[in-house]
Amino acid sequence: MKKSILDLNIAELIEFLASIGEPSYRANQIFEAVYAQHKTSFADFTTLSQKTRTILEEHFYLRTFVQEDEITSTLDKTQKFLWKLKDGYKIESVIIYENKRTTFCISSQVGCALDCKFCATGKMGILRNLSPGEIIEQVLLMQEKIGKEPTNIVYMGMGEPMLNYESVIRSAQVLSDPKGFALGKRRITISTSGIIPGIKRFTEEEQPFSLAISLNSIDDKIRQKIMPISKKYPIDELMEAAKAYTESSNKLVTFEYVLLDEFNASAADAKKLVQLTHRIPCKINVIPCNSEDAEYAPPSKAKVAEFELLINDKNRRITLRKRKGWEISAACGQLYAKNEKKNQKQSKSK
Ligand code: SF4
């Protein structure tokens, strides 16, 4: 059965080439054509013989997605894409422009099992994991759409990356392979909602990629309410795992903190956040919530400013991220949900 060539790392490609009697250096030529030259047809792999191109064509796809939707923010140019996969499932990817950064935000699963209350993807439940190739294809397609390389890639779209660990790490390895996509390892961030075994494995394996933890509350009771996974992995243990990561890797960890009015955005929350994280070398990204659920609204601008002031600390980098693409439903799962509603309406009216 044909599969995506993006699912193969260079060692597997060498193995395949050996099986058809081709030398290993051909793998570098193929990686070059796929990841540097963005060839979308094996016929254009002109460094290979016609016979090899035909064999590749028989065994592999170069692209498997169909674009279902695309939307661009008129306010901040954030772009969001909805892709249909080969089996009909759909996933989202987003491009966020901020100063000199062009960040590609990619999905790691179809849906998500973790049911964070402020997230549209959580409402889908988990449908399946993405393969390494399906994770990589999002990046290639977005680069082709805008004709520009990303400066950063974040695994912060649909799904919990630590629950699809192997595919996530394999895709990040290809995306950072100097012979592959060649993005700097630290420019690739794996973001978790706090799956402690995943953080420990990431630490033990000395993964070179950056790590972000979606914290969102410093109070176990509140965190459990908005992020049910917190019942399994309480904040104290999560902080210990984060600290162990920073000590072992000698790198900062990033804490993402989505501000939800009435839940986690008070002055007392800000002070506790400082206390909780002061022993951990970290950056904190504060992001006003971008949920469509009226229960999870962003705080007022004044409250956001006060929160930022209270957590400000000259020893740490605090970034207040803007609500990017809020008018185009750029937060995770929202375009998918809109598209599904539109499709349901269309099929009812038939
Ligand atoms: S925020 Fe992330 S981990 Fe939580 S439900 Fe949404 S996709 Fe899953």
mmCIF file of N, CA, C and O in Angstrom, residues 35-36 38 79 81 93-106 135-155 171-172 174-176 180-189:
data_model
loop_
_atom_site.group_PDB
_atom_site.id
_atom_site.type_symbol
_atom_site.label_atom_id
_atom_site.label_comp_id
_atom_site.label_asym_id
_atom_site.label_seq_id
_atom_site.Cartn_x
_atom_site.Cartn_y
_atom_site.Cartn_z
ATOM 1 N N TYR A 35 12.326 18.521 1.040
ATOM 2 C CA TYR A 35 12.267 19.521 2.112
ATOM 3 C C TYR A 35 12.903 20.867 1.752
ATOM 4 O O TYR A 35 12.538 21.884 2.324
ATOM 5 N N ALA A 36 13.864 20.880 0.839
ATOM 6 C CA ALA A 36 14.481 22.163 0.486
ATOM 7 C C ALA A 36 13.862 22.719 -0.791
ATOM 8 O O ALA A 36 13.596 23.901 -0.898
ATOM 9 N N HIS A 38 10.933 21.570 -2.111
ATOM 10 C CA HIS A 38 9.463 21.452 -2.062
ATOM 11 C C HIS A 38 8.861 20.875 -3.334
ATOM 12 O O HIS A 38 7.823 21.338 -3.814
ATOM 13 N N GLN A 79 -3.357 33.491 9.859
ATOM 14 C CA GLN A 79 -4.003 32.649 8.836
ATOM 15 C C GLN A 79 -4.313 31.287 9.435
ATOM 16 O O GLN A 79 -3.480 30.721 10.144
ATOM 17 N N PHE A 81 -5.878 27.337 8.554
ATOM 18 C CA PHE A 81 -6.181 26.372 7.488
ATOM 19 C C PHE A 81 -6.879 25.161 8.076
ATOM 20 O O PHE A 81 -6.549 24.717 9.179
ATOM 21 N N SER A 93 -4.348 24.052 11.142
ATOM 22 C CA SER A 93 -3.007 24.609 11.383
ATOM 23 C C SER A 93 -3.142 26.127 11.272
ATOM 24 O O SER A 93 -4.020 26.617 10.556
ATOM 25 N N VAL A 94 -2.261 26.838 11.963
ATOM 26 C CA VAL A 94 -2.372 28.304 12.011
ATOM 27 C C VAL A 94 -0.996 28.930 11.768
ATOM 28 O O VAL A 94 0.020 28.380 12.210
ATOM 29 N N ILE A 95 -0.994 30.084 11.089
ATOM 30 C CA ILE A 95 0.244 30.879 10.979
ATOM 31 C C ILE A 95 0.029 32.173 11.749
ATOM 32 O O ILE A 95 -0.961 32.885 11.517
ATOM 33 N N ILE A 96 0.946 32.456 12.660
ATOM 34 C CA ILE A 96 0.844 33.662 13.486
ATOM 35 C C ILE A 96 2.048 34.551 13.192
ATOM 36 O O ILE A 96 3.200 34.097 13.267
ATOM 37 N N TYR A 97 1.771 35.804 12.853
ATOM 38 C CA TYR A 97 2.851 36.760 12.567
ATOM 39 C C TYR A 97 2.989 37.700 13.768
ATOM 40 O O TYR A 97 2.001 38.288 14.211
ATOM 41 N N GLU A 98 4.183 37.795 14.278
ATOM 42 C CA GLU A 98 4.401 38.696 15.422
ATOM 43 C C GLU A 98 5.801 39.261 15.323
ATOM 44 O O GLU A 98 6.787 38.516 15.416
ATOM 45 N N ASN A 99 5.903 40.579 15.116
ATOM 46 C CA ASN A 99 7.194 41.232 14.877
ATOM 47 C C ASN A 99 7.933 40.486 13.760
ATOM 48 O O ASN A 99 7.376 40.323 12.689
ATOM 49 N N LYS A 100 9.145 39.957 14.063
ATOM 50 C CA LYS A 100 9.873 39.291 12.973
ATOM 51 C C LYS A 100 9.586 37.796 12.933
ATOM 52 O O LYS A 100 10.155 37.060 12.125
ATOM 53 N N ARG A 101 8.732 37.343 13.821
ATOM 54 C CA ARG A 101 8.481 35.900 13.902
ATOM 55 C C ARG A 101 7.311 35.481 13.016
ATOM 56 O O ARG A 101 6.290 36.154 12.949
ATOM 57 N N THR A 102 7.508 34.358 12.339
ATOM 58 C CA THR A 102 6.414 33.714 11.612
ATOM 59 C C THR A 102 6.290 32.320 12.216
ATOM 60 O O THR A 102 7.130 31.451 11.967
ATOM 61 N N THR A 103 5.286 32.141 13.041
ATOM 62 C CA THR A 103 5.164 30.897 13.786
ATOM 63 C C THR A 103 4.094 30.003 13.165
ATOM 64 O O THR A 103 2.969 30.446 12.935
ATOM 65 N N PHE A 104 4.486 28.772 12.880
ATOM 66 C CA PHE A 104 3.514 27.785 12.395
ATOM 67 C C PHE A 104 3.043 26.974 13.601
ATOM 68 O O PHE A 104 3.861 26.342 14.293
ATOM 69 N N CYS A 105 1.748 26.995 13.839
ATOM 70 C CA CYS A 105 1.172 26.242 14.957
ATOM 71 C C CYS A 105 0.497 24.996 14.371
ATOM 72 O O CYS A 105 -0.420 25.116 13.553
ATOM 73 N N ILE A 106 0.964 23.826 14.756
ATOM 74 C CA ILE A 106 0.517 22.602 14.082
ATOM 75 C C ILE A 106 -0.179 21.628 15.036
ATOM 76 O O ILE A 106 0.050 21.644 16.244
ATOM 77 N N ILE A 135 2.010 15.319 10.402
ATOM 78 C CA ILE A 135 2.439 16.502 11.172
ATOM 79 C C ILE A 135 3.323 17.385 10.281
ATOM 80 O O ILE A 135 3.142 18.596 10.192
ATOM 81 N N ILE A 136 4.246 16.747 9.564
ATOM 82 C CA ILE A 136 5.184 17.493 8.704
ATOM 83 C C ILE A 136 4.446 18.151 7.532
ATOM 84 O O ILE A 136 4.742 19.286 7.141
ATOM 85 N N GLU A 137 3.464 17.445 6.976
ATOM 86 C CA GLU A 137 2.780 17.975 5.780
ATOM 87 C C GLU A 137 2.127 19.339 6.069
ATOM 88 O O GLU A 137 2.077 20.207 5.204
ATOM 89 N N GLN A 138 1.643 19.534 7.293
ATOM 90 C CA GLN A 138 1.058 20.837 7.647
ATOM 91 C C GLN A 138 2.082 21.950 7.433
ATOM 92 O O GLN A 138 1.768 23.016 6.902
ATOM 93 N N VAL A 139 3.327 21.691 7.848
ATOM 94 C CA VAL A 139 4.386 22.698 7.743
ATOM 95 C C VAL A 139 4.708 22.980 6.272
ATOM 96 O O VAL A 139 4.777 24.131 5.844
ATOM 97 N N LEU A 140 4.872 21.907 5.496
ATOM 98 C CA LEU A 140 5.236 22.102 4.078
ATOM 99 C C LEU A 140 4.141 22.859 3.339
ATOM 100 O O LEU A 140 4.414 23.771 2.568
ATOM 101 N N LEU A 141 2.885 22.484 3.593
ATOM 102 C CA LEU A 141 1.787 23.134 2.874
ATOM 103 C C LEU A 141 1.679 24.617 3.243
ATOM 104 O O LEU A 141 1.444 25.464 2.385
ATOM 105 N N MET A 142 1.863 24.913 4.525
ATOM 106 C CA MET A 142 1.750 26.325 4.922
ATOM 107 C C MET A 142 2.901 27.139 4.326
ATOM 108 O O MET A 142 2.698 28.271 3.886
ATOM 109 N N GLN A 143 4.089 26.556 4.308
ATOM 110 C CA GLN A 143 5.211 27.275 3.689
ATOM 111 C C GLN A 143 4.932 27.520 2.205
ATOM 112 O O GLN A 143 5.214 28.592 1.669
ATOM 113 N N GLU A 144 4.379 26.512 1.537
ATOM 114 C CA GLU A 144 4.055 26.681 0.117
ATOM 115 C C GLU A 144 2.977 27.752 -0.077
ATOM 116 O O GLU A 144 3.012 28.527 -1.025
ATOM 117 N N LYS A 145 2.014 27.823 0.857
ATOM 118 C CA LYS A 145 0.934 28.819 0.731
ATOM 119 C C LYS A 145 1.487 30.232 0.802
ATOM 120 O O LYS A 145 1.058 31.107 0.070
ATOM 121 N N ILE A 146 2.428 30.491 1.741
ATOM 122 C CA ILE A 146 2.875 31.877 1.939
ATOM 123 C C ILE A 146 4.232 32.161 1.291
ATOM 124 O O ILE A 146 4.695 33.298 1.291
ATOM 125 N N GLY A 147 4.874 31.117 0.771
ATOM 126 C CA GLY A 147 6.171 31.304 0.106
ATOM 127 C C GLY A 147 7.250 31.773 1.065
ATOM 128 O O GLY A 147 8.168 32.516 0.688
ATOM 129 N N LYS A 148 7.134 31.359 2.319
ATOM 130 C CA LYS A 148 8.081 31.843 3.331
ATOM 131 C C LYS A 148 8.283 30.765 4.381
ATOM 132 O O LYS A 148 7.321 30.102 4.787
ATOM 133 N N GLU A 149 9.529 30.627 4.845
ATOM 134 C CA GLU A 149 9.809 29.625 5.882
ATOM 135 C C GLU A 149 9.339 30.115 7.245
ATOM 136 O O GLU A 149 9.374 31.313 7.509
ATOM 137 N N PRO A 150 8.956 29.203 8.120
ATOM 138 C CA PRO A 150 8.627 29.647 9.483
ATOM 139 C C PRO A 150 9.899 29.980 10.248
ATOM 140 O O PRO A 150 10.955 29.400 9.982
ATOM 141 N N THR A 151 9.793 30.913 11.185
ATOM 142 C CA THR A 151 10.930 31.131 12.096
ATOM 143 C C THR A 151 10.802 30.197 13.290
ATOM 144 O O THR A 151 11.794 29.876 13.943
ATOM 145 N N ASN A 152 9.567 29.792 13.566
ATOM 146 C CA ASN A 152 9.306 28.924 14.725
ATOM 147 C C ASN A 152 8.166 27.958 14.404
ATOM 148 O O ASN A 152 7.272 28.292 13.622
ATOM 149 N N ILE A 153 8.227 26.791 15.020
ATOM 150 C CA ILE A 153 7.112 25.841 14.908
ATOM 151 C C ILE A 153 6.678 25.480 16.326
ATOM 152 O O ILE A 153 7.531 25.175 17.183
ATOM 153 N N VAL A 154 5.386 25.545 16.587
ATOM 154 C CA VAL A 154 4.896 25.135 17.916
ATOM 155 C C VAL A 154 3.864 24.026 17.745
ATOM 156 O O VAL A 154 2.967 24.114 16.907
ATOM 157 N N TYR A 155 4.016 22.983 18.558
ATOM 158 C CA TYR A 155 3.040 21.883 18.573
ATOM 159 C C TYR A 155 1.966 22.285 19.572
ATOM 160 O O TYR A 155 1.962 21.855 20.727
ATOM 161 N N SER A 171 8.655 13.624 13.908
ATOM 162 C CA SER A 171 8.408 14.735 12.976
ATOM 163 C C SER A 171 9.342 15.905 13.304
ATOM 164 O O SER A 171 9.905 16.534 12.397
ATOM 165 N N ALA A 172 9.534 16.187 14.595
ATOM 166 C CA ALA A 172 10.419 17.302 14.980
ATOM 167 C C ALA A 172 11.857 17.005 14.551
ATOM 168 O O ALA A 172 12.604 17.922 14.178
ATOM 169 N N VAL A 174 12.789 15.308 11.859
ATOM 170 C CA VAL A 174 12.901 15.577 10.408
ATOM 171 C C VAL A 174 12.867 17.084 10.149
ATOM 172 O O VAL A 174 13.633 17.610 9.339
ATOM 173 N N LEU A 175 11.977 17.785 10.883
ATOM 174 C CA LEU A 175 11.861 19.232 10.669
ATOM 175 C C LEU A 175 13.132 19.981 11.076
ATOM 176 O O LEU A 175 13.374 21.096 10.621
ATOM 177 N N SER A 176 13.945 19.360 11.947
ATOM 178 C CA SER A 176 15.180 20.026 12.376
ATOM 179 C C SER A 176 16.431 19.365 11.766
ATOM 180 O O SER A 176 17.544 19.820 11.994
ATOM 181 N N GLY A 180 17.060 17.656 6.223
ATOM 182 C CA GLY A 180 15.613 17.719 5.998
ATOM 183 C C GLY A 180 15.151 19.160 5.943
ATOM 184 O O GLY A 180 15.702 19.971 5.195
ATOM 185 N N PHE A 181 14.212 19.508 6.817
ATOM 186 C CA PHE A 181 13.635 20.855 6.773
ATOM 187 C C PHE A 181 14.593 21.895 7.365
ATOM 188 O O PHE A 181 14.504 23.085 7.062
ATOM 189 N N ALA A 182 15.469 21.438 8.261
ATOM 190 C CA ALA A 182 16.608 22.239 8.764
ATOM 191 C C ALA A 182 16.229 23.468 9.592
ATOM 192 O O ALA A 182 16.917 24.485 9.555
ATOM 193 N N LEU A 183 15.152 23.391 10.345
ATOM 194 C CA LEU A 183 14.855 24.477 11.290
ATOM 195 C C LEU A 183 15.625 24.199 12.584
ATOM 196 O O LEU A 183 15.752 23.041 12.997
ATOM 197 N N GLY A 184 16.103 25.268 13.236
ATOM 198 C CA GLY A 184 16.867 25.098 14.484
ATOM 199 C C GLY A 184 16.043 24.356 15.533
ATOM 200 O O GLY A 184 14.839 24.605 15.671
ATOM 201 N N LYS A 185 16.692 23.448 16.259
ATOM 202 C CA LYS A 185 15.966 22.596 17.217
ATOM 203 C C LYS A 185 15.241 23.418 18.278
ATOM 204 O O LYS A 185 14.123 23.099 18.676
ATOM 205 N N ARG A 186 15.878 24.466 18.748
ATOM 206 C CA ARG A 186 15.236 25.268 19.809
ATOM 207 C C ARG A 186 14.085 26.101 19.291
ATOM 208 O O ARG A 186 13.327 26.682 20.064
ATOM 209 N N ARG A 187 13.986 26.199 17.985
ATOM 210 C CA ARG A 187 12.855 26.952 17.410
ATOM 211 C C ARG A 187 11.601 26.090 17.285
ATOM 212 O O ARG A 187 10.584 26.510 16.765
ATOM 213 N N ILE A 188 11.753 24.841 17.693
ATOM 214 C CA ILE A 188 10.614 23.923 17.659
ATOM 215 C C ILE A 188 10.164 23.687 19.105
ATOM 216 O O ILE A 188 10.958 23.252 19.939
ATOM 217 N N THR A 189 8.920 24.021 19.394
ATOM 218 C CA THR A 189 8.430 23.902 20.775
ATOM 219 C C THR A 189 7.337 22.855 20.877
ATOM 220 O O THR A 189 6.345 22.902 20.145
#
